[in-house]
Amino acid sequence: MAKKKVQTDEIHQKESSESGSSYTLKDLPGVGEATVKKLQEAGILSIRTLAMYPMSKLMDEAGIGEKTAEKIIKVAQDIEKMGFKSADIIWEKRKTLNKLTTGSQNLDDLLYGGIEPGAVTEVFGEFRTGKTQLAHQLCVNVQLSYEEGGLEGNALYIDTEGTFRPERIIQMAIAKDLDHNMILKNVIVGRAYNSDHQILLIKESPKIISEKNIKLIVVDSLIGHFRSEYIGRGTLANRQQLINSHIHDLLRLTETYDELAVIFTNQVSAKPDVFYGNPITHTGGHVVAHGATIRIFLRKGKGEQRIAKVVDAPHIPESDSVFSITEDGIQD
Ligand code: ADP
Ligand code: MG
């Protein structure tokens, strides 16, 4: 009745493809129905997700003892071949990476082709600089074919501010001659009512990601709820820790699923008491800044124009580009 559990030496003989192995959670040593259930309840549905899970988090969230946690993570990592790789293999993968178009050639050029799957992109700027507009546009564009700059997948939108507008999706879809009903159907929206709910929606997302072929996750905005709920210095450390863990949940998703792009927005405020240097302060502090792989800073230009600057990207020099927000969406 009980199937034989996987042994470490078998793993190396069995070829596992890049997009996941043929093993399931049940094949892990010491994992029975009850543990599988605990893992699933914590949102861990695959060996790959488990392989990326920090041990303490696994113990906390799935209620699994230290010994078992350590062991199953190790086996999962072996299956997923998470050891060292030579740079040419990494390059082989990056070379063929499809990017997600923003709709503006200027902005795409700035980003070396567009938004990158497998990474977390932060879009930050003051109120009305176009963060939410860009997020809507990406939900439409992700559904385009690869030739058109899409990822041939769907979008998951976590709306924390109540600013998601299907009307805008319709306008943007019509502007591209797309069937707007289909486009709307393929944008899955979760309205997050508080920070706990927001964290939970992301934890519950793996099921939707697989079922609905999600290639883009938007969190608009990332820390609005945290900022309003955790006021006063006493809870600041606690708040930062929660934000940090939330960003890592997002990062892990991009590493777990092939070709999944994550973007989050972050509102920054002008600090009137700062006269020198950049008067824009970045909310969420270093925790947020260090969590994102690529950061795009938006500011207002003339009329419908907006100026984007990439900051801190590992492979893109700091530079500016101009795009527009029109009724048809994001354009040059
Ligand atoms: P935020 O950075 O605060 O999220 P938004 O993305 O909501 O800002 O951008 C708001 C701006 O988008 C508005 O100031 C307006 O310039 C532009 N905008 C919104 N809807 C439309 C529309 N239907 N047609 C043209 N421009 C629009
Ligand atoms: Mg907004």
Coordinates of C-alpha atoms and ligand atoms in Angstrom, one line a residue:
M1 CA 0.0 0.0 0.0
A2 CA 2.5 2.7 1.1
K3 CA 4.6 3.7 -1.9
K4 CA 8.4 3.6 -1.6
K5 CA 9.8 6.9 -0.6
V6 CA 12.4 8.6 -2.7
Q7 CA 16.1 8.1 -1.8
T8 CA 18.7 10.7 -2.4
D9 CA 20.8 8.6 -4.8
E10 CA 17.7 7.9 -6.9
I11 CA 17.3 11.6 -7.4
H12 CA 20.5 12.0 -9.3
Q13 CA 19.7 9.1 -11.6
K14 CA 16.2 10.4 -12.4
E15 CA 16.1 13.3 -14.8
S16 CA 14.0 16.1 -13.5
S17 CA 13.1 18.8 -16.1
E18 CA 13.7 22.5 -15.4
S19 CA 10.0 23.1 -15.0
G20 CA 9.6 20.7 -12.1
S21 CA 10.2 17.0 -11.4
S22 CA 7.9 14.1 -11.6
Y23 CA 7.9 13.7 -7.8
T24 CA 5.1 14.9 -5.6
L25 CA 5.1 15.8 -1.9
K26 CA 3.9 12.4 -1.0
D27 CA 7.1 10.8 -2.3
L28 CA 9.2 12.6 0.3
P29 CA 10.6 10.5 3.2
G30 CA 8.5 10.7 6.3
V31 CA 5.7 12.5 4.6
G32 CA 2.3 10.9 4.9
E33 CA -1.2 12.1 4.2
A34 CA -1.3 14.3 7.3
T35 CA 1.9 16.1 6.5
V36 CA 0.9 16.6 2.9
K37 CA -2.3 18.2 4.2
K38 CA -0.4 20.5 6.5
L39 CA 1.9 21.5 3.7
Q40 CA -1.0 22.2 1.4
E41 CA -2.8 24.3 4.0
A42 CA 0.4 26.4 4.2
G43 CA 0.2 26.9 0.5
I44 CA 3.0 24.5 -0.3
L45 CA 1.7 22.4 -3.2
S46 CA 4.9 21.3 -5.0
I47 CA 8.4 20.0 -4.3
R48 CA 9.7 23.2 -5.9
T49 CA 7.8 25.5 -3.5
L50 CA 9.0 23.4 -0.6
A51 CA 12.6 23.5 -1.8
M52 CA 12.6 27.3 -1.6
Y53 CA 10.9 27.5 1.8
P54 CA 13.0 28.8 4.8
M55 CA 13.0 26.1 7.5
S56 CA 11.7 28.3 10.4
K57 CA 8.8 29.5 8.2
L58 CA 7.9 25.9 7.3
M59 CA 7.9 25.0 11.0
D60 CA 5.7 28.0 11.9
E61 CA 3.3 27.9 9.0
A62 CA 2.8 24.2 8.5
G63 CA 3.4 23.1 12.1
I64 CA 6.1 20.6 11.2
G65 CA 8.9 19.6 13.6
E66 CA 12.4 20.7 13.1
K67 CA 13.9 17.3 12.1
T68 CA 11.3 16.6 9.5
A69 CA 11.4 20.2 8.2
E70 CA 15.1 20.0 7.7
K71 CA 15.0 16.7 6.0
I72 CA 12.2 17.3 3.6
I73 CA 13.6 20.7 2.5
K74 CA 17.0 19.0 1.8
V75 CA 15.4 16.2 -0.3
A76 CA 13.3 18.8 -2.1
Q77 CA 16.4 20.9 -2.9
D78 CA 18.2 17.8 -4.2
I79 CA 15.3 17.0 -6.5
E80 CA 15.2 20.6 -7.7
K81 CA 19.0 20.6 -8.2
M82 CA 19.4 23.8 -6.2
G83 CA 23.2 23.5 -5.9
F84 CA 25.7 25.4 -7.9
K85 CA 25.4 26.1 -11.6
S86 CA 27.9 27.4 -14.1
A87 CA 27.3 30.9 -15.5
D88 CA 26.8 29.7 -19.1
I89 CA 23.8 27.7 -18.0
I90 CA 22.4 30.7 -16.3
W91 CA 23.1 32.8 -19.4
E92 CA 21.4 30.2 -21.6
K93 CA 18.2 30.7 -19.6
R94 CA 18.4 34.5 -19.4
K95 CA 19.2 34.8 -23.1
T96 CA 15.8 33.3 -24.0
L97 CA 13.9 35.2 -21.4
N98 CA 10.6 36.7 -22.7
K99 CA 10.0 40.2 -21.4
L100 CA 6.6 41.8 -20.8
T101 CA 6.0 45.0 -22.8
T102 CA 4.9 48.1 -20.9
G103 CA 3.2 49.5 -24.0
S104 CA 5.8 52.3 -24.3
Q105 CA 8.8 51.6 -26.5
N106 CA 10.8 54.2 -24.5
L107 CA 10.0 52.5 -21.2
D108 CA 10.7 49.0 -22.7
D109 CA 14.1 50.2 -24.0
L110 CA 14.9 51.6 -20.6
L111 CA 14.1 48.1 -19.2
Y112 CA 16.1 46.2 -21.9
G113 CA 12.9 44.9 -23.4
G114 CA 10.2 45.2 -20.7
I115 CA 9.3 43.8 -17.3
E116 CA 11.3 40.8 -16.4
P117 CA 9.6 37.5 -15.4
G118 CA 11.5 35.7 -12.6
A119 CA 12.0 39.0 -10.8
V120 CA 10.2 41.4 -8.5
T121 CA 9.8 44.9 -9.9
E122 CA 9.0 47.8 -7.7
V123 CA 7.2 50.9 -9.2
F124 CA 7.4 53.8 -6.9
G125 CA 6.5 57.4 -7.1
E126 CA 4.2 60.1 -5.8
F127 CA 0.4 60.1 -6.1
R128 CA -0.9 60.2 -9.7
T129 CA 2.4 59.4 -11.3
G130 CA 0.9 56.4 -13.1
K131 CA 1.7 53.4 -10.9
T132 CA -1.8 52.0 -11.0
Q133 CA -2.2 52.8 -14.7
L134 CA 0.9 50.9 -15.6
A135 CA -0.3 48.0 -13.4
H136 CA -3.6 47.9 -15.4
Q137 CA -1.7 48.0 -18.7
L138 CA 0.5 45.1 -17.8
C139 CA -2.6 43.0 -16.9
V140 CA -3.7 43.5 -20.6
N141 CA -0.3 43.1 -22.1
V142 CA 0.6 39.9 -20.3
Q143 CA -2.2 38.2 -22.3
L144 CA -0.6 39.1 -25.6
S145 CA 1.4 36.6 -27.7
Y146 CA 5.1 36.5 -27.3
E147 CA 5.5 38.2 -30.7
E148 CA 3.4 41.1 -29.4
G149 CA 5.4 41.4 -26.2
G150 CA 3.1 39.4 -24.0
L151 CA 3.7 36.3 -22.0
E152 CA 0.6 34.4 -23.2
G153 CA -0.7 34.2 -19.7
N154 CA -3.0 35.8 -17.2
A155 CA -2.9 38.3 -14.4
L156 CA -3.5 38.2 -10.7
Y157 CA -4.2 41.7 -9.2
I158 CA -4.0 42.3 -5.5
D159 CA -5.8 45.6 -5.0
T160 CA -5.2 47.1 -1.5
E161 CA -6.4 50.6 -2.2
G162 CA -9.7 49.9 -4.0
T163 CA -8.3 51.6 -7.2
F164 CA -8.7 48.6 -9.6
R165 CA -11.0 49.7 -12.4
P166 CA -12.3 47.2 -15.0
E167 CA -13.3 50.2 -17.1
R168 CA -9.6 51.0 -17.7
I169 CA -8.9 47.4 -18.7
I170 CA -11.8 47.6 -21.2
Q171 CA -10.4 50.9 -22.7
M172 CA -6.9 49.5 -22.9
A173 CA -8.2 46.2 -24.5
I174 CA -10.3 48.0 -27.1
A175 CA -7.4 50.3 -28.0
K176 CA -5.5 47.1 -29.0
D177 CA -8.5 45.5 -30.8
L178 CA -8.8 42.8 -28.2
D179 CA -11.9 41.0 -27.0
H180 CA -12.4 42.9 -23.8
N181 CA -14.6 40.3 -22.2
M182 CA -11.9 37.7 -22.6
I183 CA -9.3 40.1 -21.3
L184 CA -11.4 40.9 -18.2
K185 CA -12.0 37.2 -17.5
N186 CA -8.3 36.7 -17.4
V187 CA -7.6 39.3 -14.8
I188 CA -8.2 37.8 -11.4
V189 CA -8.6 40.4 -8.7
G190 CA -8.3 40.0 -5.0
R191 CA -9.3 43.0 -2.9
A192 CA -7.1 43.0 0.2
Y193 CA -8.9 44.6 3.2
N194 CA -6.0 44.7 5.6
S195 CA -2.4 43.7 5.7
D196 CA -3.2 40.2 7.1
H197 CA -5.6 39.6 4.3
Q198 CA -3.1 40.8 1.8
I199 CA -0.4 38.4 3.1
L200 CA -3.0 35.6 3.0
L201 CA -4.0 36.3 -0.6
I202 CA -0.4 35.9 -1.7
K203 CA 0.0 32.7 0.4
E204 CA -3.2 31.3 -1.2
S205 CA -2.1 32.3 -4.7
P206 CA -0.2 29.1 -5.8
K207 CA -3.4 27.3 -6.6
I208 CA -4.6 30.1 -8.8
I209 CA -1.3 30.6 -10.4
S210 CA -1.3 27.0 -11.7
E211 CA -5.0 26.8 -12.5
K212 CA -5.3 30.1 -14.3
N213 CA -1.9 30.2 -16.0
I214 CA -0.9 33.4 -14.1
K215 CA 2.2 35.1 -15.6
L216 CA 1.9 38.4 -13.8
I217 CA 1.1 39.3 -10.2
V218 CA 0.4 42.9 -9.3
V219 CA 0.3 44.2 -5.7
D220 CA -1.0 47.7 -5.7
S221 CA 0.1 49.0 -3.3
L222 CA 2.5 46.9 -1.2
I223 CA 2.7 48.8 2.1
G224 CA -0.4 51.0 2.3
H225 CA -2.2 48.8 4.8
F226 CA 1.0 48.2 6.8
R227 CA 1.6 51.9 7.1
S228 CA -1.8 52.7 8.3
E229 CA -2.1 49.8 10.7
Y230 CA 1.2 50.0 12.4
I231 CA 1.5 53.4 13.7
G232 CA 4.0 54.4 16.4
R233 CA 7.5 53.4 16.9
G234 CA 6.8 50.5 19.2
T235 CA 5.5 48.3 16.3
L236 CA 7.9 49.5 13.7
A237 CA 10.2 46.5 13.9
N238 CA 7.3 44.1 13.8
R239 CA 5.9 45.9 10.8
Q240 CA 9.2 45.8 8.9
Q241 CA 9.5 42.1 9.6
L242 CA 6.1 41.4 8.2
I243 CA 6.7 43.4 5.1
N244 CA 10.1 41.7 4.6
S245 CA 8.5 38.3 4.9
H246 CA 5.7 39.3 2.5
I247 CA 8.2 40.5 -0.1
H248 CA 10.0 37.2 0.3
D249 CA 6.8 35.3 -0.4
L250 CA 6.6 37.3 -3.6
L251 CA 10.2 36.6 -4.6
R252 CA 9.7 32.9 -3.9
L253 CA 6.8 32.8 -6.3
T254 CA 8.9 34.2 -9.1
E255 CA 11.5 31.5 -8.4
T256 CA 8.9 28.7 -8.2
Y257 CA 6.9 29.4 -11.3
D258 CA 8.4 29.6 -14.8
E259 CA 7.9 33.0 -16.4
L260 CA 6.1 34.7 -13.6
A261 CA 6.6 38.5 -13.3
V262 CA 5.7 40.2 -10.0
I263 CA 5.3 44.0 -9.7
F264 CA 4.4 46.0 -6.7
T265 CA 3.7 49.7 -6.3
N266 CA 4.9 51.9 -3.5
Q267 CA 3.7 55.4 -2.9
V268 CA 6.4 57.8 -1.8
S269 CA 5.9 61.2 -0.3
A270 CA 7.6 64.5 -0.7
K271 CA 9.2 65.5 2.5
P272 CA 8.9 69.3 2.9
D273 CA 11.7 69.6 5.4
V274 CA 14.3 68.2 3.1
F275 CA 15.9 70.9 1.0
Y276 CA 19.0 69.1 -0.3
G277 CA 19.2 65.9 -2.3
N278 CA 16.2 63.9 -3.4
P279 CA 13.1 65.2 -1.5
I280 CA 11.3 62.0 -2.1
T281 CA 11.4 59.5 0.7
H282 CA 10.9 55.9 0.0
T283 CA 8.3 54.3 2.3
G284 CA 9.0 50.9 3.7
G285 CA 12.6 51.9 4.1
H286 CA 15.5 49.5 3.3
V287 CA 13.3 46.4 3.7
V288 CA 11.3 47.3 0.6
A289 CA 14.2 48.8 -1.4
H290 CA 16.3 45.6 -0.9
G291 CA 13.4 43.3 -1.6
A292 CA 12.8 44.3 -5.2
T293 CA 15.2 43.2 -8.0
I294 CA 14.4 46.1 -10.3
R295 CA 13.1 49.5 -9.1
I296 CA 11.4 52.0 -11.3
F297 CA 10.9 55.5 -10.0
L298 CA 8.1 57.6 -11.7
R299 CA 7.6 61.3 -11.6
K300 CA 5.4 63.7 -13.4
G301 CA 6.3 65.5 -16.7
K302 CA 4.2 67.9 -18.8
G303 CA 0.5 67.0 -19.1
E304 CA 0.1 63.3 -19.7
Q305 CA 3.8 62.7 -19.8
R306 CA 5.6 60.7 -17.1
I307 CA 9.3 60.2 -16.5
A308 CA 10.6 56.8 -15.5
K309 CA 14.0 56.2 -14.0
V310 CA 15.5 52.8 -13.2
V311 CA 17.3 52.7 -9.9
D312 CA 19.4 49.9 -8.3
A313 CA 18.9 47.3 -11.1
P314 CA 21.6 44.7 -11.2
H315 CA 22.2 45.1 -15.0
I316 CA 20.6 48.4 -16.1
P317 CA 22.4 51.7 -15.8
E318 CA 20.5 54.5 -14.0
S319 CA 18.8 56.5 -16.7
D320 CA 15.5 58.3 -17.6
S321 CA 12.8 57.8 -20.2
V322 CA 9.5 59.5 -21.0
F323 CA 6.2 57.8 -21.6
S324 CA 2.5 59.0 -21.7
I325 CA -0.7 58.0 -20.0
T326 CA -3.6 58.3 -22.5
E327 CA -7.1 57.1 -22.6
D328 CA -5.7 54.1 -24.6
G329 CA -3.2 53.3 -21.9
I330 CA 0.5 53.5 -21.6
Q331 CA 2.3 54.7 -24.7
D332 CA 5.3 56.7 -25.9
Ligands
ADP1 P1 -0.9 56.4 -9.0 O1 0.6 56.6 -9.2 O2 -1.3 57.3 -7.8 O3 -1.3 55.0 -8.9 P2 -2.5 56.5 -11.3 O4 -1.8 55.3 -12.0 O5 -3.8 56.3 -10.8 O6 -1.5 57.1 -10.2 O7 -2.5 57.6 -12.4 C1 -3.5 58.6 -12.4 C2 -3.3 59.4 -13.7 O8 -3.6 58.6 -14.8 C3 -4.3 60.5 -13.8 O9 -3.7 61.7 -13.2 C4 -4.5 60.7 -15.3 O10 -3.4 61.5 -15.7 C5 -4.2 59.3 -15.8 N1 -5.4 58.6 -16.2 C6 -6.3 57.9 -15.5 N2 -7.3 57.5 -16.2 C7 -7.2 58.0 -17.4 C8 -7.9 57.9 -18.6 N3 -9.1 57.2 -18.7 N4 -7.5 58.6 -19.7 C9 -6.3 59.3 -19.7 N5 -5.5 59.4 -18.6 C10 -6.0 58.7 -17.5
MG2 MG -2.4 54.0 -7.5

